[in-house]
mmCIF file with all atom_site columns, C-alpha atoms in Angstrom:
data_model
loop_
_atom_site.group_PDB
_atom_site.id
_atom_site.type_symbol
_atom_site.label_atom_id
_atom_site.label_alt_id
_atom_site.label_comp_id
_atom_site.label_asym_id
_atom_site.label_entity_id
_atom_site.label_seq_id
_atom_site.pdbx_PDB_ins_code
_atom_site.Cartn_x
_atom_site.Cartn_y
_atom_site.Cartn_z
_atom_site.occupancy
_atom_site.B_iso_or_equiv
_atom_site.pdbx_formal_charge
_atom_site.auth_seq_id
_atom_site.auth_comp_id
_atom_site.auth_asym_id
_atom_site.auth_atom_id
_atom_site.pdbx_PDB_model_num
ATOM 1   C CA . MET A 1 1   ? 0.000   0.000  0.000  1.00 60.00 ? 1   MET A CA 1
ATOM 2   C CA . SER A 1 2   ? 1.399   3.381  -0.990 1.00 62.00 ? 2   SER A CA 1
ATOM 3   C CA . PRO A 1 3   ? 2.067   6.004  1.729  1.00 57.00 ? 3   PRO A CA 1
ATOM 4   C CA . LEU A 1 4   ? -0.456  8.364  0.112  1.00 50.00 ? 4   LEU A CA 1
ATOM 5   C CA . LEU A 1 5   ? -3.226  5.759  0.141  1.00 45.00 ? 5   LEU A CA 1
ATOM 6   C CA . ARG A 1 6   ? -2.373  4.791  3.720  1.00 49.00 ? 6   ARG A CA 1
ATOM 7   C CA . LYS A 1 7   ? -2.579  8.436  4.783  1.00 42.00 ? 7   LYS A CA 1
ATOM 8   C CA . THR A 1 8   ? -5.865  8.938  2.954  1.00 46.00 ? 8   THR A CA 1
ATOM 9   C CA . LEU A 1 9   ? -7.423  5.899  4.591  1.00 41.00 ? 9   LEU A CA 1
ATOM 10  C CA . LYS A 1 10  ? -6.221  7.034  8.009  1.00 42.00 ? 10  LYS A CA 1
ATOM 11  C CA . ILE A 1 11  ? -7.722  10.503 7.560  1.00 47.00 ? 11  ILE A CA 1
ATOM 12  C CA . THR A 1 12  ? -10.973 8.969  6.340  1.00 47.00 ? 12  THR A CA 1
ATOM 13  C CA . ALA A 1 13  ? -11.133 6.614  9.325  1.00 43.00 ? 13  ALA A CA 1
ATOM 14  C CA . TYR A 1 14  ? -10.490 9.470  11.764 1.00 40.00 ? 14  TYR A CA 1
ATOM 15  C CA . SER A 1 15  ? -13.159 11.606 10.093 1.00 41.00 ? 15  SER A CA 1
ATOM 16  C CA . VAL A 1 16  ? -15.766 8.853  10.171 1.00 43.00 ? 16  VAL A CA 1
ATOM 17  C CA . GLY A 1 17  ? -14.879 8.081  13.768 1.00 45.00 ? 17  GLY A CA 1
ATOM 18  C CA . ALA A 1 18  ? -15.234 11.734 14.747 1.00 41.00 ? 18  ALA A CA 1
ATOM 19  C CA . VAL A 1 19  ? -18.680 11.977 13.134 1.00 43.00 ? 19  VAL A CA 1
ATOM 20  C CA . VAL A 1 20  ? -19.882 8.750  14.712 1.00 44.00 ? 20  VAL A CA 1
ATOM 21  C CA . GLY A 1 21  ? -18.508 9.861  18.073 1.00 46.00 ? 21  GLY A CA 1
ATOM 22  C CA . ALA A 1 22  ? -20.214 13.255 17.846 1.00 48.00 ? 22  ALA A CA 1
ATOM 23  C CA . VAL A 1 23  ? -23.552 11.672 16.955 1.00 58.00 ? 23  VAL A CA 1
ATOM 24  C CA . ALA A 1 24  ? -23.222 9.148  19.788 1.00 58.00 ? 24  ALA A CA 1
ATOM 25  C CA . ALA A 1 25  ? -22.331 11.905 22.271 1.00 64.00 ? 25  ALA A CA 1
ATOM 26  C CA . TYR A 1 26  ? -25.294 14.028 21.122 1.00 70.00 ? 26  TYR A CA 1
ATOM 27  C CA . TRP A 1 27  ? -27.655 11.086 21.429 1.00 71.00 ? 27  TRP A CA 1
ATOM 28  C CA . GLY A 1 28  ? -26.318 10.221 24.854 1.00 80.00 ? 28  GLY A CA 1
ATOM 29  C CA . VAL A 1 29  ? -26.616 13.760 26.196 1.00 70.00 ? 29  VAL A CA 1
ATOM 30  C CA . ALA A 1 30  ? -30.126 14.040 24.761 1.00 79.00 ? 30  ALA A CA 1
ATOM 31  C CA . GLN A 1 31  ? -31.196 10.807 26.452 1.00 91.00 ? 31  GLN A CA 1
ATOM 32  C CA . VAL A 1 32  ? -29.828 11.914 29.827 1.00 93.00 ? 32  VAL A CA 1
ATOM 33  C CA . LEU A 1 33  ? -31.125 15.496 29.820 1.00 95.00 ? 33  LEU A CA 1
ATOM 34  C CA . SER A 1 34  ? -34.528 14.563 28.424 1.00 94.00 ? 34  SER A CA 1
ATOM 35  C CA . ARG A 1 35  ? -35.019 12.190 31.365 1.00 96.00 ? 35  ARG A CA 1
ATOM 36  C CA . ILE A 1 36  ? -34.377 14.926 33.931 1.00 97.00 ? 36  ILE A CA 1
ATOM 37  C CA . PRO A 1 37  ? -37.779 16.435 34.798 1.00 97.00 ? 37  PRO A CA 1
ATOM 38  C CA . VAL A 1 38  ? -38.708 20.051 35.312 1.00 97.00 ? 38  VAL A CA 1
ATOM 39  C CA . ALA A 1 39  ? -41.632 19.976 37.730 1.00 97.00 ? 39  ALA A CA 1
ATOM 40  C CA . ALA A 1 40  ? -44.914 21.727 37.048 1.00 98.00 ? 40  ALA A CA 1
ATOM 41  C CA . GLU A 1 41  ? -45.337 24.940 38.979 1.00 98.00 ? 41  GLU A CA 1
ATOM 42  C CA . THR A 1 42  ? -47.572 25.047 42.028 1.00 97.00 ? 42  THR A CA 1
ATOM 43  C CA . THR A 1 43  ? -50.529 27.392 41.713 1.00 97.00 ? 43  THR A CA 1
ATOM 44  C CA . ALA A 1 44  ? -53.761 28.047 43.590 1.00 97.00 ? 44  ALA A CA 1
ATOM 45  C CA . GLU A 1 45  ? -55.461 29.367 40.455 1.00 98.00 ? 45  GLU A CA 1
ATOM 46  C CA . ALA A 1 46  ? -57.984 27.044 38.821 1.00 98.00 ? 46  ALA A CA 1
ATOM 47  C CA . ALA A 1 47  ? -56.754 25.319 35.673 1.00 98.00 ? 47  ALA A CA 1
ATOM 48  C CA . THR A 1 48  ? -59.575 25.896 33.193 1.00 98.00 ? 48  THR A CA 1
ATOM 49  C CA . VAL A 1 49  ? -57.892 26.128 29.766 1.00 98.00 ? 49  VAL A CA 1
ATOM 50  C CA . PRO A 1 50  ? -57.372 22.863 27.854 1.00 98.00 ? 50  PRO A CA 1
ATOM 51  C CA . LEU A 1 51  ? -53.963 22.190 26.320 1.00 98.00 ? 51  LEU A CA 1
ATOM 52  C CA . PHE A 1 52  ? -52.819 19.103 24.423 1.00 98.00 ? 52  PHE A CA 1
ATOM 53  C CA . ILE A 1 53  ? -49.296 17.911 23.707 1.00 98.00 ? 53  ILE A CA 1
ATOM 54  C CA . HIS A 1 54  ? -49.567 16.279 20.287 1.00 98.00 ? 54  HIS A CA 1
ATOM 55  C CA . SER A 1 55  ? -46.808 14.432 18.415 1.00 96.00 ? 55  SER A CA 1
ATOM 56  C CA . ASN A 1 56  ? -46.840 12.959 14.922 1.00 90.00 ? 56  ASN A CA 1
ATOM 57  C CA . GLY A 1 57  ? -43.701 10.959 15.698 1.00 88.00 ? 57  GLY A CA 1
ATOM 58  C CA . VAL A 1 58  ? -41.369 13.735 14.515 1.00 83.00 ? 58  VAL A CA 1
ATOM 59  C CA . HIS A 1 59  ? -42.781 17.142 15.455 1.00 87.00 ? 59  HIS A CA 1
ATOM 60  C CA . THR A 1 60  ? -44.487 18.090 18.708 1.00 95.00 ? 60  THR A CA 1
ATOM 61  C CA . ASP A 1 61  ? -47.327 20.621 18.617 1.00 98.00 ? 61  ASP A CA 1
ATOM 62  C CA . LEU A 1 62  ? -49.024 22.467 21.437 1.00 98.00 ? 62  LEU A CA 1
ATOM 63  C CA . VAL A 1 63  ? -52.763 22.316 20.795 1.00 98.00 ? 63  VAL A CA 1
ATOM 64  C CA . VAL A 1 64  ? -54.928 25.099 22.224 1.00 98.00 ? 64  VAL A CA 1
ATOM 65  C CA . PRO A 1 65  ? -58.556 26.266 21.872 1.00 98.00 ? 65  PRO A CA 1
ATOM 66  C CA . VAL A 1 66  ? -59.202 28.292 18.729 1.00 98.00 ? 66  VAL A CA 1
ATOM 67  C CA . LYS A 1 67  ? -61.392 30.707 20.651 1.00 98.00 ? 67  LYS A CA 1
ATOM 68  C CA . SER A 1 68  ? -61.400 31.640 24.313 1.00 98.00 ? 68  SER A CA 1
ATOM 69  C CA . SER A 1 69  ? -61.859 34.731 26.426 1.00 98.00 ? 69  SER A CA 1
ATOM 70  C CA . PHE A 1 70  ? -58.078 35.249 26.176 1.00 98.00 ? 70  PHE A CA 1
ATOM 71  C CA . ILE A 1 71  ? -57.565 35.093 22.404 1.00 98.00 ? 71  ILE A CA 1
ATOM 72  C CA . ASP A 1 72  ? -59.254 34.172 19.139 1.00 98.00 ? 72  ASP A CA 1
ATOM 73  C CA . TRP A 1 73  ? -56.501 32.452 17.169 1.00 98.00 ? 73  TRP A CA 1
ATOM 74  C CA . SER A 1 74  ? -58.634 32.405 14.016 1.00 98.00 ? 74  SER A CA 1
ATOM 75  C CA . GLU A 1 75  ? -58.124 36.161 13.724 1.00 98.00 ? 75  GLU A CA 1
ATOM 76  C CA . GLN A 1 76  ? -54.370 35.660 13.326 1.00 97.00 ? 76  GLN A CA 1
ATOM 77  C CA . LEU A 1 77  ? -54.544 32.162 11.814 1.00 98.00 ? 77  LEU A CA 1
ATOM 78  C CA . PRO A 1 78  ? -57.599 32.420 9.530  1.00 98.00 ? 78  PRO A CA 1
ATOM 79  C CA . PHE A 1 79  ? -59.464 29.266 8.556  1.00 98.00 ? 79  PHE A CA 1
ATOM 80  C CA . SER A 1 80  ? -59.328 30.670 5.029  1.00 98.00 ? 80  SER A CA 1
ATOM 81  C CA . ASN A 1 81  ? -55.561 30.014 4.983  1.00 98.00 ? 81  ASN A CA 1
ATOM 82  C CA . THR A 1 82  ? -56.303 26.278 4.887  1.00 98.00 ? 82  THR A CA 1
ATOM 83  C CA . GLN A 1 83  ? -57.584 24.381 1.870  1.00 98.00 ? 83  GLN A CA 1
ATOM 84  C CA . ALA A 1 84  ? -60.772 23.320 3.656  1.00 97.00 ? 84  ALA A CA 1
ATOM 85  C CA . HIS A 1 85  ? -61.814 26.827 4.772  1.00 98.00 ? 85  HIS A CA 1
ATOM 86  C CA . ASP A 1 86  ? -63.645 24.950 7.553  1.00 98.00 ? 86  ASP A CA 1
ATOM 87  C CA . SER A 1 87  ? -64.514 27.133 10.532 1.00 98.00 ? 87  SER A CA 1
ATOM 88  C CA . THR A 1 88  ? -66.013 24.312 12.627 1.00 98.00 ? 88  THR A CA 1
ATOM 89  C CA . TYR A 1 89  ? -62.686 23.324 14.169 1.00 98.00 ? 89  TYR A CA 1
ATOM 90  C CA . HIS A 1 90  ? -62.386 24.135 17.873 1.00 98.00 ? 90  HIS A CA 1
ATOM 91  C CA . PHE A 1 91  ? -58.669 23.499 18.450 1.00 98.00 ? 91  PHE A CA 1
ATOM 92  C CA . VAL A 1 92  ? -55.468 24.503 16.697 1.00 98.00 ? 92  VAL A CA 1
ATOM 93  C CA . GLY A 1 93  ? -52.094 22.790 17.027 1.00 98.00 ? 93  GLY A CA 1
ATOM 94  C CA . ILE A 1 94  ? -49.088 25.100 16.775 1.00 98.00 ? 94  ILE A CA 1
ATOM 95  C CA . GLY A 1 95  ? -45.487 24.066 16.243 1.00 98.00 ? 95  GLY A CA 1
ATOM 96  C CA . TRP A 1 96  ? -42.170 25.662 15.291 1.00 97.00 ? 96  TRP A CA 1
ATOM 97  C CA . GLY A 1 97  ? -39.418 24.077 13.216 1.00 93.00 ? 97  GLY A CA 1
ATOM 98  C CA . ASP A 1 98  ? -36.914 24.083 10.395 1.00 91.00 ? 98  ASP A CA 1
ATOM 99  C CA . LYS A 1 99  ? -38.281 25.064 6.986  1.00 89.00 ? 99  LYS A CA 1
ATOM 100 C CA . GLY A 1 100 ? -36.677 22.124 5.193  1.00 82.00 ? 100 GLY A CA 1
ATOM 101 C CA . PHE A 1 101 ? -37.852 19.630 7.773  1.00 77.00 ? 101 PHE A CA 1
ATOM 102 C CA . TYR A 1 102 ? -41.404 20.925 7.656  1.00 80.00 ? 102 TYR A CA 1
ATOM 103 C CA . LEU A 1 103 ? -41.751 21.224 3.889  1.00 80.00 ? 103 LEU A CA 1
ATOM 104 C CA . GLU A 1 104 ? -39.644 18.230 2.826  1.00 75.00 ? 104 GLU A CA 1
ATOM 105 C CA . THR A 1 105 ? -39.676 15.818 5.772  1.00 65.00 ? 105 THR A CA 1
ATOM 106 C CA . PRO A 1 106 ? -43.143 14.970 7.079  1.00 57.00 ? 106 PRO A CA 1
ATOM 107 C CA . THR A 1 107 ? -41.690 11.601 8.267  1.00 57.00 ? 107 THR A CA 1
ATOM 108 C CA . TRP A 1 108 ? -38.168 10.483 9.224  1.00 53.00 ? 108 TRP A CA 1
ATOM 109 C CA . ALA A 1 109 ? -38.124 8.123  6.211  1.00 58.00 ? 109 ALA A CA 1
ATOM 110 C CA . GLU A 1 110 ? -38.086 11.168 3.921  1.00 59.00 ? 110 GLU A CA 1
ATOM 111 C CA . LEU A 1 111 ? -35.144 12.895 5.600  1.00 56.00 ? 111 LEU A CA 1
ATOM 112 C CA . LYS A 1 112 ? -32.453 13.999 3.141  1.00 56.00 ? 112 LYS A CA 1
ATOM 113 C CA . PRO A 1 113 ? -28.800 14.551 4.167  1.00 59.00 ? 113 PRO A CA 1
ATOM 114 C CA . ARG A 1 114 ? -28.883 18.094 2.771  1.00 57.00 ? 114 ARG A CA 1
ATOM 115 C CA . THR A 1 115 ? -31.922 18.945 4.902  1.00 53.00 ? 115 THR A CA 1
ATOM 116 C CA . ALA A 1 116 ? -30.336 17.489 8.029  1.00 54.00 ? 116 ALA A CA 1
ATOM 117 C CA . ILE A 1 117 ? -27.063 19.390 7.533  1.00 56.00 ? 117 ILE A CA 1
ATOM 118 C CA . ARG A 1 118 ? -28.757 22.713 6.863  1.00 55.00 ? 118 ARG A CA 1
ATOM 119 C CA . ALA A 1 119 ? -31.094 22.285 9.797  1.00 50.00 ? 119 ALA A CA 1
ATOM 120 C CA . GLY A 1 120 ? -28.433 21.125 12.202 1.00 52.00 ? 120 GLY A CA 1
ATOM 121 C CA . PHE A 1 121 ? -26.012 23.980 11.666 1.00 55.00 ? 121 PHE A CA 1
ATOM 122 C CA . TRP A 1 122 ? -28.127 27.158 11.552 1.00 51.00 ? 122 TRP A CA 1
ATOM 123 C CA . LEU A 1 123 ? -28.203 27.237 7.725  1.00 59.00 ? 123 LEU A CA 1
ATOM 124 C CA . SER A 1 124 ? -31.962 27.252 7.200  1.00 72.00 ? 124 SER A CA 1
ATOM 125 C CA . THR A 1 125 ? -34.890 29.476 8.107  1.00 87.00 ? 125 THR A CA 1
ATOM 126 C CA . THR A 1 126 ? -37.837 28.382 10.242 1.00 95.00 ? 126 THR A CA 1
ATOM 127 C CA . LEU A 1 127 ? -41.599 28.046 9.989  1.00 96.00 ? 127 LEU A CA 1
ATOM 128 C CA . MET A 1 128 ? -44.640 27.821 12.199 1.00 98.00 ? 128 MET A CA 1
ATOM 129 C CA . HIS A 1 129 ? -47.003 24.973 11.360 1.00 97.00 ? 129 HIS A CA 1
ATOM 130 C CA . THR A 1 130 ? -50.639 25.250 12.404 1.00 98.00 ? 130 THR A CA 1
ATOM 131 C CA . THR A 1 131 ? -53.125 22.383 12.259 1.00 98.00 ? 131 THR A CA 1
ATOM 132 C CA . TYR A 1 132 ? -56.818 22.587 13.071 1.00 98.00 ? 132 TYR A CA 1
ATOM 133 C CA . TYR A 1 133 ? -58.481 19.788 15.048 1.00 98.00 ? 133 TYR A CA 1
ATOM 134 C CA . HIS A 1 134 ? -61.965 18.777 16.070 1.00 98.00 ? 134 HIS A CA 1
ATOM 135 C CA . GLU A 1 135 ? -62.247 17.870 19.741 1.00 96.00 ? 135 GLU A CA 1
ATOM 136 C CA . ALA A 1 136 ? -62.970 14.252 18.753 1.00 96.00 ? 136 ALA A CA 1
ATOM 137 C CA . ASP A 1 137 ? -59.538 14.099 17.090 1.00 96.00 ? 137 ASP A CA 1
ATOM 138 C CA . LEU A 1 138 ? -57.768 14.768 20.387 1.00 98.00 ? 138 LEU A CA 1
ATOM 139 C CA . VAL A 1 139 ? -58.092 11.438 22.161 1.00 96.00 ? 139 VAL A CA 1
ATOM 140 C CA . ALA A 1 140 ? -55.679 10.801 25.027 1.00 97.00 ? 140 ALA A CA 1
ATOM 141 C CA . SER A 1 141 ? -52.922 8.433  23.928 1.00 96.00 ? 141 SER A CA 1
ATOM 142 C CA . PRO A 1 142 ? -49.124 8.055  24.183 1.00 95.00 ? 142 PRO A CA 1
ATOM 143 C CA . GLN A 1 143 ? -48.903 10.633 21.359 1.00 97.00 ? 143 GLN A CA 1
ATOM 144 C CA . CYS A 1 144 ? -51.587 13.005 22.670 1.00 98.00 ? 144 CYS A CA 1
ATOM 145 C CA . VAL A 1 145 ? -51.467 14.219 26.272 1.00 98.00 ? 145 VAL A CA 1
ATOM 146 C CA . PRO A 1 146 ? -54.337 16.357 27.668 1.00 98.00 ? 146 PRO A CA 1
ATOM 147 C CA . LEU A 1 147 ? -53.466 19.075 30.204 1.00 98.00 ? 147 LEU A CA 1
ATOM 148 C CA . ARG A 1 148 ? -55.116 22.091 31.804 1.00 98.00 ? 148 ARG A CA 1
ATOM 149 C CA . LEU A 1 149 ? -53.652 25.577 32.188 1.00 98.00 ? 149 LEU A CA 1
ATOM 150 C CA . THR A 1 150 ? -54.623 28.385 34.507 1.00 98.00 ? 150 THR A CA 1
ATOM 151 C CA . PRO A 1 151 ? -55.527 31.724 32.869 1.00 98.00 ? 151 PRO A CA 1
ATOM 152 C CA . THR A 1 152 ? -52.158 33.148 33.957 1.00 98.00 ? 152 THR A CA 1
ATOM 153 C CA . GLN A 1 153 ? -50.270 30.205 32.480 1.00 98.00 ? 153 GLN A CA 1
ATOM 154 C CA . TYR A 1 154 ? -52.204 30.424 29.225 1.00 98.00 ? 154 TYR A CA 1
ATOM 155 C CA . ARG A 1 155 ? -51.472 34.124 28.848 1.00 98.00 ? 155 ARG A CA 1
ATOM 156 C CA . ARG A 1 156 ? -47.766 33.356 29.160 1.00 98.00 ? 156 ARG A CA 1
ATOM 157 C CA . LEU A 1 157 ? -48.076 30.615 26.542 1.00 98.00 ? 157 LEU A CA 1
ATOM 158 C CA . ILE A 1 158 ? -49.951 32.950 24.180 1.00 98.00 ? 158 ILE A CA 1
ATOM 159 C CA . ALA A 1 159 ? -47.149 35.520 24.413 1.00 98.00 ? 159 ALA A CA 1
ATOM 160 C CA . TYR A 1 160 ? -44.528 32.817 23.820 1.00 98.00 ? 160 TYR A CA 1
ATOM 161 C CA . ILE A 1 161 ? -46.303 31.465 20.741 1.00 98.00 ? 161 ILE A CA 1
ATOM 162 C CA . GLN A 1 162 ? -47.021 34.881 19.245 1.00 98.00 ? 162 GLN A CA 1
ATOM 163 C CA . LYS A 1 163 ? -43.390 35.899 19.630 1.00 98.00 ? 163 LYS A CA 1
ATOM 164 C CA . SER A 1 164 ? -42.375 32.908 17.520 1.00 98.00 ? 164 SER A CA 1
ATOM 165 C CA . PHE A 1 165 ? -44.337 34.090 14.471 1.00 98.00 ? 165 PHE A CA 1
ATOM 166 C CA . GLN A 1 166 ? -42.759 36.470 11.963 1.00 98.00 ? 166 GLN A CA 1
ATOM 167 C CA . ARG A 1 167 ? -44.989 39.432 11.175 1.00 97.00 ? 167 ARG A CA 1
ATOM 168 C CA . ASP A 1 168 ? -45.391 41.620 8.109  1.00 95.00 ? 168 ASP A CA 1
ATOM 169 C CA . ALA A 1 169 ? -45.418 45.435 8.080  1.00 94.00 ? 169 ALA A CA 1
ATOM 170 C CA . ALA A 1 170 ? -49.090 45.435 9.061  1.00 94.00 ? 170 ALA A CA 1
ATOM 171 C CA . GLY A 1 171 ? -48.444 43.186 12.048 1.00 95.00 ? 171 GLY A CA 1
ATOM 172 C CA . ASN A 1 172 ? -50.026 40.077 10.521 1.00 96.00 ? 172 ASN A CA 1
ATOM 173 C CA . PHE A 1 173 ? -48.463 36.631 10.644 1.00 98.00 ? 173 PHE A CA 1
ATOM 174 C CA . ASN A 1 174 ? -46.621 35.857 7.388  1.00 97.00 ? 174 ASN A CA 1
ATOM 175 C CA . TRP A 1 175 ? -48.663 33.077 5.784  1.00 98.00 ? 175 TRP A CA 1
ATOM 176 C CA . ILE A 1 176 ? -47.011 30.873 3.118  1.00 96.00 ? 176 ILE A CA 1
ATOM 177 C CA . PRO A 1 177 ? -49.642 29.981 0.485  1.00 96.00 ? 177 PRO A CA 1
ATOM 178 C CA . GLY A 1 178 ? -49.509 26.706 -1.411 1.00 94.00 ? 178 GLY A CA 1
ATOM 179 C CA . HIS A 1 179 ? -47.942 24.546 1.289  1.00 93.00 ? 179 HIS A CA 1
ATOM 180 C CA . SER A 1 180 ? -49.757 22.139 3.588  1.00 94.00 ? 180 SER A CA 1
ATOM 181 C CA . TYR A 1 181 ? -49.860 18.467 4.564  1.00 92.00 ? 181 TYR A CA 1
ATOM 182 C CA . ALA A 1 182 ? -53.656 18.208 4.305  1.00 95.00 ? 182 ALA A CA 1
ATOM 183 C CA . ASP A 1 183 ? -56.701 20.441 3.936  1.00 97.00 ? 183 ASP A CA 1
ATOM 184 C CA . HIS A 1 184 ? -56.764 21.741 7.527  1.00 98.00 ? 184 HIS A CA 1
ATOM 185 C CA . ASP A 1 185 ? -53.240 23.079 8.133  1.00 98.00 ? 185 ASP A CA 1
ATOM 186 C CA . ALA A 1 186 ? -51.031 25.988 7.062  1.00 98.00 ? 186 ALA A CA 1
ATOM 187 C CA . PHE A 1 187 ? -47.478 27.304 7.329  1.00 97.00 ? 187 PHE A CA 1
ATOM 188 C CA . TYR A 1 188 ? -46.203 30.714 8.439  1.00 98.00 ? 188 TYR A CA 1
ATOM 189 C CA . GLU A 1 189 ? -42.763 32.304 8.547  1.00 97.00 ? 189 GLU A CA 1
ATOM 190 C CA . ALA A 1 190 ? -41.132 32.099 11.964 1.00 98.00 ? 190 ALA A CA 1
ATOM 191 C CA . ASN A 1 191 ? -38.504 33.822 14.047 1.00 97.00 ? 191 ASN A CA 1
ATOM 192 C CA . SER A 1 192 ? -35.266 32.315 15.421 1.00 93.00 ? 192 SER A CA 1
ATOM 193 C CA . ARG A 1 193 ? -32.957 29.657 13.977 1.00 91.00 ? 193 ARG A CA 1
ATOM 194 C CA . TYR A 1 194 ? -33.160 25.893 14.096 1.00 91.00 ? 194 TYR A CA 1
ATOM 195 C CA . SER A 1 195 ? -30.161 23.764 15.090 1.00 89.00 ? 195 SER A CA 1
ATOM 196 C CA . VAL A 1 196 ? -29.299 20.474 16.747 1.00 88.00 ? 196 VAL A CA 1
ATOM 197 C CA . LEU A 1 197 ? -29.564 22.367 20.032 1.00 91.00 ? 197 LEU A CA 1
ATOM 198 C CA . ASN A 1 198 ? -32.810 24.148 19.232 1.00 94.00 ? 198 ASN A CA 1
ATOM 199 C CA . THR A 1 199 ? -35.292 21.832 17.514 1.00 93.00 ? 199 THR A CA 1
ATOM 200 C CA . CYS A 1 200 ? -39.050 21.797 17.013 1.00 93.00 ? 200 CYS A CA 1
ATOM 201 C CA . ASN A 1 201 ? -39.375 19.664 20.122 1.00 96.00 ? 201 ASN A CA 1
ATOM 202 C CA . THR A 1 202 ? -37.088 21.961 22.096 1.00 97.00 ? 202 THR A CA 1
ATOM 203 C CA . TRP A 1 203 ? -39.503 24.764 21.193 1.00 98.00 ? 203 TRP A CA 1
ATOM 204 C CA . ALA A 1 204 ? -42.520 22.779 22.436 1.00 98.00 ? 204 ALA A CA 1
ATOM 205 C CA . ASN A 1 205 ? -40.672 21.727 25.594 1.00 98.00 ? 205 ASN A CA 1
ATOM 206 C CA . ARG A 1 206 ? -39.799 25.367 26.280 1.00 98.00 ? 206 ARG A CA 1
ATOM 207 C CA . GLY A 1 207 ? -43.463 26.292 25.793 1.00 98.00 ? 207 GLY A CA 1
ATOM 208 C CA . LEU A 1 208 ? -44.418 23.806 28.487 1.00 98.00 ? 208 LEU A CA 1
ATOM 209 C CA . LYS A 1 209 ? -41.888 25.382 30.838 1.00 98.00 ? 209 LYS A CA 1
ATOM 210 C CA . VAL A 1 210 ? -43.194 28.864 30.034 1.00 98.00 ? 210 VAL A CA 1
ATOM 211 C CA . SER A 1 211 ? -46.724 27.746 30.863 1.00 98.00 ? 211 SER A CA 1
ATOM 212 C CA . GLY A 1 212 ? -45.691 26.093 34.125 1.00 98.00 ? 212 GLY A CA 1
ATOM 213 C CA . GLN A 1 213 ? -46.143 22.489 33.003 1.00 98.00 ? 213 GLN A CA 1
ATOM 214 C CA . LYS A 1 214 ? -43.990 19.426 33.545 1.00 98.00 ? 214 LYS A CA 1
ATOM 215 C CA . ALA A 1 215 ? -41.200 19.238 30.970 1.00 98.00 ? 215 ALA A CA 1
ATOM 216 C CA . SER A 1 216 ? -37.738 17.865 30.258 1.00 98.00 ? 216 SER A CA 1
ATOM 217 C CA . LEU A 1 217 ? -34.660 19.786 31.302 1.00 98.00 ? 217 LEU A CA 1
ATOM 218 C CA . TRP A 1 218 ? -33.770 19.780 27.579 1.00 97.00 ? 218 TRP A CA 1
ATOM 219 C CA . THR A 1 219 ? -34.778 17.567 24.699 1.00 97.00 ? 219 THR A CA 1
ATOM 220 C CA . PRO A 1 220 ? -34.386 17.654 20.904 1.00 95.00 ? 220 PRO A CA 1
ATOM 221 C CA . PHE A 1 221 ? -36.875 14.786 20.435 1.00 95.00 ? 221 PHE A CA 1
ATOM 222 C CA . ASP A 1 222 ? -40.591 14.329 21.026 1.00 96.00 ? 222 ASP A CA 1
ATOM 223 C CA . THR A 1 223 ? -39.810 11.220 23.075 1.00 96.00 ? 223 THR A CA 1
ATOM 224 C CA . GLY A 1 224 ? -38.164 13.384 25.726 1.00 96.00 ? 224 GLY A CA 1
ATOM 225 C CA . ILE A 1 225 ? -41.350 15.389 26.241 1.00 97.00 ? 225 ILE A CA 1
ATOM 226 C CA . LEU A 1 226 ? -43.675 12.393 26.167 1.00 97.00 ? 226 LEU A CA 1
ATOM 227 C CA . TYR A 1 227 ? -41.430 10.462 28.565 1.00 97.00 ? 227 TYR A CA 1
ATOM 228 C CA . GLN A 1 228 ? -42.263 12.934 31.325 1.00 97.00 ? 228 GLN A CA 1
ATOM 229 C CA . TYR A 1 229 ? -45.968 12.156 30.933 1.00 95.00 ? 229 TYR A CA 1
ATOM 230 C CA . ARG A 1 230 ? -45.596 8.378  30.726 1.00 89.00 ? 230 ARG A CA 1
ATOM 231 C CA . LYS A 1 231 ? -43.918 8.049  34.091 1.00 65.00 ? 231 LYS A CA 1
#
C-alpha cells in the first residue's frame, strides 16, 4: 500500500470516527437530559384552559382552543388560509421548526442529508405549522397528552407562541400559500434559527416550561417530552 493511500485511509477513518462519536455523544446527552424532569409549577389558580401535547412521531405541537376569552386564534390564523376553509374546528395545534424539515420531511423516512445538515447547523430558516383539530380528534394516547392551564399560564403561553411568528409590516403573521400536509393546516414564517440544540421539540418543551407544566430539562426529540408524561 502506498504512503499516500495509507494516509488517505487514516484521515478517512479518523473523520468517520469523529462523526460517529459526535452523533453518539449528542444522542447520549439528549437521552440523559430529556429524562431529567422540570416539575410543574404550584398554583392556587384554577386550571380551566385545555392544552394538548400532540406528536406525529417527529414534530411536537401544542394544541390550544381556537377561541377563548383570552384570544381568538382564528383572527391571526384564519381558517381561510387552509384548503378546507372549515370554521367548525375548535382546536389549533401550533409548532415551530426548520423550513426544510417541515416542507420536505413529514416523516423520518423522507429525511435527506442536505436537509439534516442545513437544519443542524443554523443554515436554514424556520416556519410555524398550524393544524386545526376537532375535539374528537384529540383522544388521550401516548402521542396526545391532555393538560389544563390556569388563565395566567395560558397568557404566558400565548405571548410565547405569538413571539415565535414572523410578522409583516401590518403586524399580521406571514402566511405561506400553497404549502400544507392536508386540507386543515397551514405554514407561516417564523422567528429564530433551528439547530441540533434548538429543535421543534425543544420549542414545544420550552413552551411547556413557560406555561408552568412538567417538561424535560432539555430535549431535541418528542420522546423526551412524552417520557415525562408516561412516568
